[in-house]
Tab-separated table of C-alpha atoms and ligand atoms in Angstrom:
chain	number	residue	atom	x	y	z
S	1	UNK	CA	127.327	70.342	143.383
S	2	UNK	CA	123.744	71.991	144.400
S	3	UNK	CA	122.931	75.597	145.096
S	4	UNK	CA	125.911	76.847	143.797
S	5	UNK	CA	124.315	80.534	143.313
S	6	UNK	CA	121.236	79.856	145.417
S	7	UNK	CA	119.430	83.475	145.737
S	8	UNK	CA	121.759	85.384	143.641
S	9	UNK	CA	120.416	87.892	141.125
S	10	UNK	CA	122.373	87.532	137.978
S	11	UNK	CA	122.223	89.431	134.782
S	12	UNK	CA	123.313	87.183	131.623
S	13	UNK	CA	123.445	88.781	128.177
S	14	UNK	CA	122.969	86.812	124.898
S	15	UNK	CA	120.526	84.669	127.137
S	16	UNK	CA	118.434	83.566	124.543
S	17	UNK	CA	121.056	81.318	122.497
S	18	UNK	CA	123.981	78.975	123.087
S	19	UNK	CA	126.737	79.685	125.610
S	20	UNK	CA	124.363	82.380	127.393
S	21	UNK	CA	120.950	80.183	127.175
S	22	UNK	CA	122.721	77.247	128.702
S	23	UNK	CA	124.195	79.677	131.294
S	24	UNK	CA	120.770	80.976	132.181
S	25	UNK	CA	119.263	77.282	132.530
S	26	UNK	CA	122.379	76.423	134.919
S	27	UNK	CA	122.143	79.527	136.891
S	28	UNK	CA	118.518	78.849	137.276
S	29	UNK	CA	118.993	75.039	138.284
S	30	UNK	CA	121.518	76.331	140.854
S	31	UNK	CA	119.065	78.416	142.209
S	32	UNK	CA	119.755	81.980	140.689
S	33	UNK	CA	117.444	84.296	139.842
S	34	UNK	CA	118.352	85.088	136.042
S	35	UNK	CA	117.762	88.583	134.565
S	36	UNK	CA	118.294	87.893	130.615
S	37	UNK	CA	119.198	90.654	128.172
S	38	UNK	CA	119.377	89.985	124.706
S	39	UNK	CA	118.119	91.373	120.999
S	40	UNK	CA	116.322	88.109	120.373
S	41	UNK	CA	113.250	87.134	122.393
S	42	UNK	CA	113.286	83.799	124.553
S	43	UNK	CA	111.692	83.461	127.925
S	44	UNK	CA	113.280	80.364	128.694
S	45	UNK	CA	115.329	80.119	131.903
S	46	UNK	CA	114.971	83.685	132.781
S	47	UNK	CA	113.027	85.313	135.764
S	48	UNK	CA	112.707	88.416	133.793
S	49	UNK	CA	113.705	88.973	130.097
S	50	UNK	CA	114.772	92.434	128.754
S	51	UNK	CA	114.961	92.636	124.963
S	52	UNK	CA	117.898	95.143	124.048
S	53	UNK	CA	120.354	95.783	121.076
S	54	UNK	CA	123.602	96.041	123.227
S	55	UNK	CA	125.543	97.587	120.142
S	56	UNK	CA	123.226	100.920	120.754
S	57	UNK	CA	124.099	102.979	123.551
S	58	UNK	CA	120.914	104.340	124.169
S	59	UNK	CA	119.454	101.424	124.227
S	60	UNK	CA	122.080	100.376	126.689
S	61	UNK	CA	121.202	103.493	128.678
S	62	UNK	CA	117.568	102.622	128.859
S	63	UNK	CA	118.500	99.198	130.101
S	64	UNK	CA	120.759	100.604	132.816
S	65	UNK	CA	117.481	102.542	133.995
S	66	UNK	CA	115.258	99.618	134.054
S	67	UNK	CA	117.369	96.812	135.619
S	68	UNK	CA	116.932	96.463	139.320
S	69	UNK	CA	119.227	97.375	142.368
S	70	UNK	CA	121.069	94.357	144.238
S	71	UNK	CA	122.297	92.605	141.550
S	72	UNK	CA	124.809	89.726	142.500
S	73	UNK	CA	126.640	88.999	139.192
S	74	UNK	CA	126.988	90.152	135.683
S	75	UNK	CA	127.780	87.609	132.676
S	76	UNK	CA	128.905	89.830	129.514
S	77	UNK	CA	128.368	87.201	126.926
S	78	UNK	CA	126.449	88.510	123.998
S	79	UNK	CA	128.468	88.651	121.123
S	80	UNK	CA	128.415	88.479	117.282
S	81	UNK	CA	130.798	86.470	114.979
S	82	UNK	CA	134.078	87.423	112.947
S	83	UNK	CA	131.728	87.284	109.468
S	84	UNK	CA	130.068	90.509	110.954
S	85	UNK	CA	131.041	94.232	110.024
S	86	UNK	CA	134.165	95.509	112.063
S	87	UNK	CA	132.055	98.523	113.538
S	88	UNK	CA	128.965	96.510	114.528
S	89	UNK	CA	131.492	93.664	116.130
S	90	UNK	CA	133.379	96.053	118.330
S	91	UNK	CA	130.068	97.926	119.125
S	92	UNK	CA	128.743	94.895	120.800
S	93	UNK	CA	131.628	92.775	121.870
S	94	UNK	CA	133.739	95.434	123.219
S	95	UNK	CA	132.572	99.198	123.806
S	96	UNK	CA	128.706	98.150	124.298
S	97	UNK	CA	129.748	95.486	126.901
S	98	UNK	CA	132.180	98.113	128.678
S	99	UNK	CA	129.259	100.871	128.863
S	100	UNK	CA	126.838	98.403	130.517
S	101	UNK	CA	129.370	97.121	133.075
S	102	UNK	CA	130.663	100.688	134.031
S	103	UNK	CA	126.905	101.837	133.957
S	104	UNK	CA	125.726	98.927	136.194
S	105	UNK	CA	128.687	99.197	138.822
S	106	UNK	CA	126.038	101.266	141.186
S	107	UNK	CA	123.159	98.771	140.871
S	108	UNK	CA	125.729	95.747	141.932
S	109	UNK	CA	125.506	94.519	145.224
S	110	UNK	CA	129.051	94.467	147.477
S	111	UNK	CA	130.545	91.342	146.886
S	112	UNK	CA	129.339	90.816	143.198
S	113	UNK	CA	131.072	89.111	140.555
S	114	UNK	CA	131.695	89.963	136.943
S	115	UNK	CA	132.385	87.119	134.489
S	116	UNK	CA	133.278	88.323	130.784
S	117	UNK	CA	133.142	85.726	128.068
S	118	UNK	CA	136.262	86.298	126.336
S	119	UNK	CA	137.693	83.421	123.923
S	120	UNK	CA	140.848	81.338	122.697
S	121	UNK	CA	140.519	83.912	119.935
S	122	UNK	CA	142.034	86.783	122.630
S	123	UNK	CA	145.044	84.810	123.834
S	124	UNK	CA	147.545	86.525	121.820
S	125	UNK	CA	146.603	90.062	123.700
S	126	UNK	CA	150.037	90.792	124.844
S	127	UNK	CA	151.136	91.241	121.142
S	128	UNK	CA	148.302	93.890	120.746
S	129	UNK	CA	149.067	96.459	123.816
S	130	UNK	CA	149.400	99.600	122.079
S	131	UNK	CA	146.182	99.165	120.121
S	132	UNK	CA	144.307	98.067	123.639
S	133	UNK	CA	145.692	100.992	125.248
S	134	UNK	CA	144.506	103.185	122.189
S	135	UNK	CA	141.103	101.484	122.606
S	136	UNK	CA	140.790	103.035	126.077
S	137	UNK	CA	139.437	106.115	124.365
S	138	UNK	CA	137.189	104.170	122.141
S	139	UNK	CA	133.794	105.017	121.994
S	140	UNK	CA	130.681	104.808	119.704
S	141	UNK	CA	131.339	107.833	117.835
S	142	UNK	CA	135.216	107.342	116.960
S	143	UNK	CA	134.979	103.550	115.997
S	144	UNK	CA	135.623	103.998	111.986
S	145	UNK	CA	138.973	105.942	112.868
S	146	UNK	CA	140.057	103.305	115.330
S	147	UNK	CA	139.239	100.440	112.561
S	148	UNK	CA	141.497	102.469	109.901
S	149	UNK	CA	144.192	103.355	112.062
S	150	UNK	CA	144.776	99.944	114.002
S	151	UNK	CA	143.824	97.781	110.960
S	152	UNK	CA	141.229	95.962	113.208
S	153	UNK	CA	138.755	95.536	110.025
S	154	UNK	CA	137.017	92.524	109.792
S	155	UNK	CA	139.431	91.167	107.055
S	156	UNK	CA	140.610	87.536	108.430
S	157	UNK	CA	138.352	88.253	111.371
S	158	UNK	CA	140.747	90.664	112.907
S	159	UNK	CA	137.995	92.601	114.535
S	160	UNK	CA	136.795	89.735	116.377
S	161	UNK	CA	140.305	89.047	117.713
S	162	UNK	CA	141.136	92.347	118.546
S	163	UNK	CA	137.825	92.514	120.385
S	164	UNK	CA	138.726	89.316	122.502
S	165	UNK	CA	142.322	90.507	123.023
S	166	UNK	CA	141.004	93.854	124.565
S	167	UNK	CA	138.271	92.153	126.842
S	168	UNK	CA	140.780	89.890	128.334
S	169	UNK	CA	143.226	92.643	128.857
S	170	UNK	CA	140.447	94.791	130.500
S	171	UNK	CA	139.537	91.702	132.893
S	172	UNK	CA	143.084	91.508	133.940
S	173	UNK	CA	143.198	95.260	134.456
S	174	UNK	CA	140.016	95.461	136.634
S	175	UNK	CA	141.429	92.799	138.740
S	176	UNK	CA	140.932	95.277	141.677
S	177	UNK	CA	138.995	98.383	140.665
S	178	UNK	CA	136.285	97.805	142.799
S	179	UNK	CA	138.035	96.022	145.422
S	180	UNK	CA	136.796	98.516	148.289
S	181	UNK	CA	133.165	96.796	147.485
S	182	UNK	CA	134.598	93.239	147.169
S	183	UNK	CA	133.353	93.496	143.507
S	184	UNK	CA	135.475	91.495	141.051
S	185	UNK	CA	136.009	90.492	137.542
S	186	UNK	CA	137.296	87.888	135.631
S	187	UNK	CA	136.865	85.931	132.163
S	188	UNK	CA	136.193	82.897	130.609
S	189	UNK	CA	138.257	82.028	127.210
S	190	UNK	CA	136.023	79.396	125.221
S	191	UNK	CA	137.639	77.256	122.210
S	192	UNK	CA	135.454	76.300	119.601
S	193	UNK	CA	132.025	75.651	121.037
S	194	UNK	CA	129.008	74.086	119.099
S	195	UNK	CA	126.607	76.989	119.157
S	196	UNK	CA	124.893	78.709	115.951
S	197	UNK	CA	127.899	80.960	115.613
S	198	UNK	CA	130.217	78.135	115.114
S	199	UNK	CA	129.765	78.209	111.455
S	200	UNK	CA	130.959	81.756	110.914
S	201	UNK	CA	134.169	80.991	112.430
S	202	UNK	CA	134.987	78.179	110.138
S	203	UNK	CA	133.868	80.398	107.735
S	204	UNK	CA	136.389	83.269	108.490
S	205	UNK	CA	139.204	81.096	110.336
S	206	UNK	CA	139.116	78.528	106.892
S	207	UNK	CA	142.511	76.304	107.037
S	208	UNK	CA	143.444	77.547	110.714
S	209	UNK	CA	140.199	76.198	111.585
S	210	UNK	CA	140.430	73.061	109.825
S	211	UNK	CA	144.014	72.232	111.604
S	212	UNK	CA	142.087	73.042	115.159
S	213	UNK	CA	139.699	70.546	114.444
S	214	UNK	CA	142.230	67.738	113.634
S	215	UNK	CA	143.943	68.648	116.802
S	216	UNK	CA	141.208	68.473	118.906
S	217	UNK	CA	139.248	65.614	120.201
S	218	UNK	CA	135.729	67.394	119.954
S	219	UNK	CA	134.117	70.755	119.520
S	220	UNK	CA	133.323	72.068	123.058
S	221	UNK	CA	129.505	72.689	123.886
S	222	UNK	CA	127.810	75.183	126.067
S	223	UNK	CA	127.529	72.364	128.678
S	224	UNK	CA	131.207	72.822	128.902
S	225	UNK	CA	131.375	76.570	129.514
S	226	UNK	CA	128.499	77.231	131.822
S	227	UNK	CA	129.298	75.566	134.810
S	228	UNK	CA	132.592	77.475	134.631
S	229	UNK	CA	131.025	80.686	134.455
S	230	UNK	CA	129.058	79.835	137.483
S	231	UNK	CA	131.979	78.829	139.566
S	232	UNK	CA	133.323	82.134	139.028
S	233	UNK	CA	129.913	83.885	140.095
S	234	UNK	CA	129.588	81.758	143.377
S	235	UNK	CA	131.009	82.636	146.546
S	236	UNK	CA	133.942	79.859	146.280
S	237	UNK	CA	135.896	82.298	144.220
S	238	UNK	CA	135.880	85.394	145.811
S	239	UNK	CA	139.976	85.238	145.727
S	240	UNK	CA	139.986	84.993	142.154
S	241	UNK	CA	140.292	88.503	140.578
S	242	UNK	CA	141.461	89.791	137.040
S	243	UNK	CA	141.790	86.221	136.042
S	244	UNK	CA	141.180	84.679	132.308
S	245	UNK	CA	140.365	80.980	132.572
S	246	UNK	CA	140.816	79.169	129.188
S	247	UNK	CA	137.949	76.428	128.979
S	248	UNK	CA	138.805	74.891	125.387
S	249	UNK	CA	139.735	71.261	125.784
S	250	UNK	CA	143.650	72.264	126.240
S	251	UNK	CA	143.835	74.222	123.165
S	252	UNK	CA	145.492	77.190	125.084
S	253	UNK	CA	148.085	74.834	126.625
S	254	UNK	CA	149.025	73.443	123.148
S	255	UNK	CA	149.469	77.139	121.761
S	256	UNK	CA	151.830	77.711	124.894
S	257	UNK	CA	153.731	74.523	124.799
S	258	UNK	CA	154.278	74.952	120.782
S	259	UNK	CA	155.428	78.409	121.297
S	260	UNK	CA	158.052	77.419	124.159
S	261	UNK	CA	159.212	74.319	122.610
S	262	UNK	CA	157.696	71.888	125.365
Q	301	LIG	N1	130.740	79.382	119.962
Q	301	LIG	C1	132.072	79.469	119.964
Q	301	LIG	O1	132.762	79.069	119.361
Q	301	LIG	C2	132.738	80.415	120.965
Q	301	LIG	C3	134.116	80.620	121.108
Q	301	LIG	C4	134.715	81.230	122.014
Q	301	LIG	C5	133.832	82.480	122.327
Q	301	LIG	N2	132.554	82.527	122.267
Q	301	LIG	C6	131.940	83.842	122.579
Q	301	LIG	O2	130.457	83.429	123.559
Q	301	LIG	C7	129.687	84.083	123.393
Q	301	LIG	C8	128.244	83.585	123.325
Q	301	LIG	O3	128.514	83.218	121.931
Q	301	LIG	P1	127.484	81.976	121.100
Q	301	LIG	O4	128.662	80.950	120.785
Q	301	LIG	O5	126.811	81.027	122.653
Q	301	LIG	O6	126.942	82.504	120.000
Q	301	LIG	P2	125.194	82.380	119.937
Q	301	LIG	O7	125.247	83.366	118.537
Q	301	LIG	O8	124.275	81.224	120.131
Q	301	LIG	O9	124.713	83.346	121.140
Q	301	LIG	C9	124.916	84.844	120.995
Q	301	LIG	C10	123.735	85.684	121.624
Q	301	LIG	O10	124.384	87.211	121.622
Q	301	LIG	C11	123.027	87.930	121.040
Q	301	LIG	N3	123.524	89.110	120.775
Q	301	LIG	C12	124.040	89.398	119.635
Q	301	LIG	N4	124.258	90.592	119.304
Q	301	LIG	C13	123.529	91.256	120.119
Q	301	LIG	C14	123.175	92.750	120.332
Q	301	LIG	N5	123.682	93.472	119.892
Q	301	LIG	N6	122.579	92.906	121.418
Q	301	LIG	C15	121.961	92.017	122.261
Q	301	LIG	N7	122.148	90.815	122.261
Q	301	LIG	C16	122.955	90.386	120.967
Q	301	LIG	C17	122.321	86.902	120.016
Q	301	LIG	O11	121.064	87.470	119.876
Q	301	LIG	C18	122.665	85.589	120.848
Q	301	LIG	O12	121.509	85.188	121.578
Q	301	LIG	C19	130.310	85.496	122.416
Q	301	LIG	O13	130.646	86.715	123.308
Q	301	LIG	C20	131.325	84.629	121.692
Q	301	LIG	O14	132.273	85.475	121.286
Q	301	LIG	C21	132.092	81.758	121.379
């Protein structure tokens, strides 16, 4: 397929590496004007690059000021792995992401598409609903108390799992938030993907990751994920709203089948 997102202006966070870099490449190839945002400088495949630390609310607010209007898509992809401190992880993978999104709504064009890069790690979100609701009030100032209260420290990678659970739930809950303007939100949940942070996952998850590796025919690649993100940004998917698309070689279905004895 050609020109999937031709003429669309799309912000991609975490555009300098892995899934974000491949998304920027694929979107540019498909005719989009990509505005890349990352902490690490990389001008590949972007029309404009904005250097920003998405764990810092002041930086996010400056970014919101300098980004242009008429944005047709936002890909919330920047993320840190489970080996990082829980405070930083929740800042980047959840709270900063939400601040950027809410702040950018006035600059989005009607009919824009927001795509969150969640994870297979968030599949068990229905079992975390109380903590997810409590996270509605989570801000940069009260993170440590939240981490202690809801036991979402970095131990065993819990902070990462929780951030992705909350992100999937947030995606579902925002199915109609901006429907009057035709703005939709969906998420893509990759399984293990061969990027620079895959080693961190294997390190945190240990035996569980080893089990997954035995079940899977191969790890994913950024090329498996980027086209799904582009599909959700395209005009072909205006009726897909508040949906999470597992993109994981069948891992999510495998969990569901095991759970329900199928
Ligand atoms: N690789 C996997 O196995 C996998 C699986 C499921 C989901 N994901 C998710 O995919 C997304 C992309 O991960 P990836 O595997 O491409 O990793 P990556 O490390 O290759 O890319 C992440 C990018 O985010 C940027 N980033 C990190 N912290 C930032 C900050 N504070 N401010 C601005 N930019 C920041 C990094 O500089 C980097 O360019 C993440 O949200 C991750 O959780 C990855």
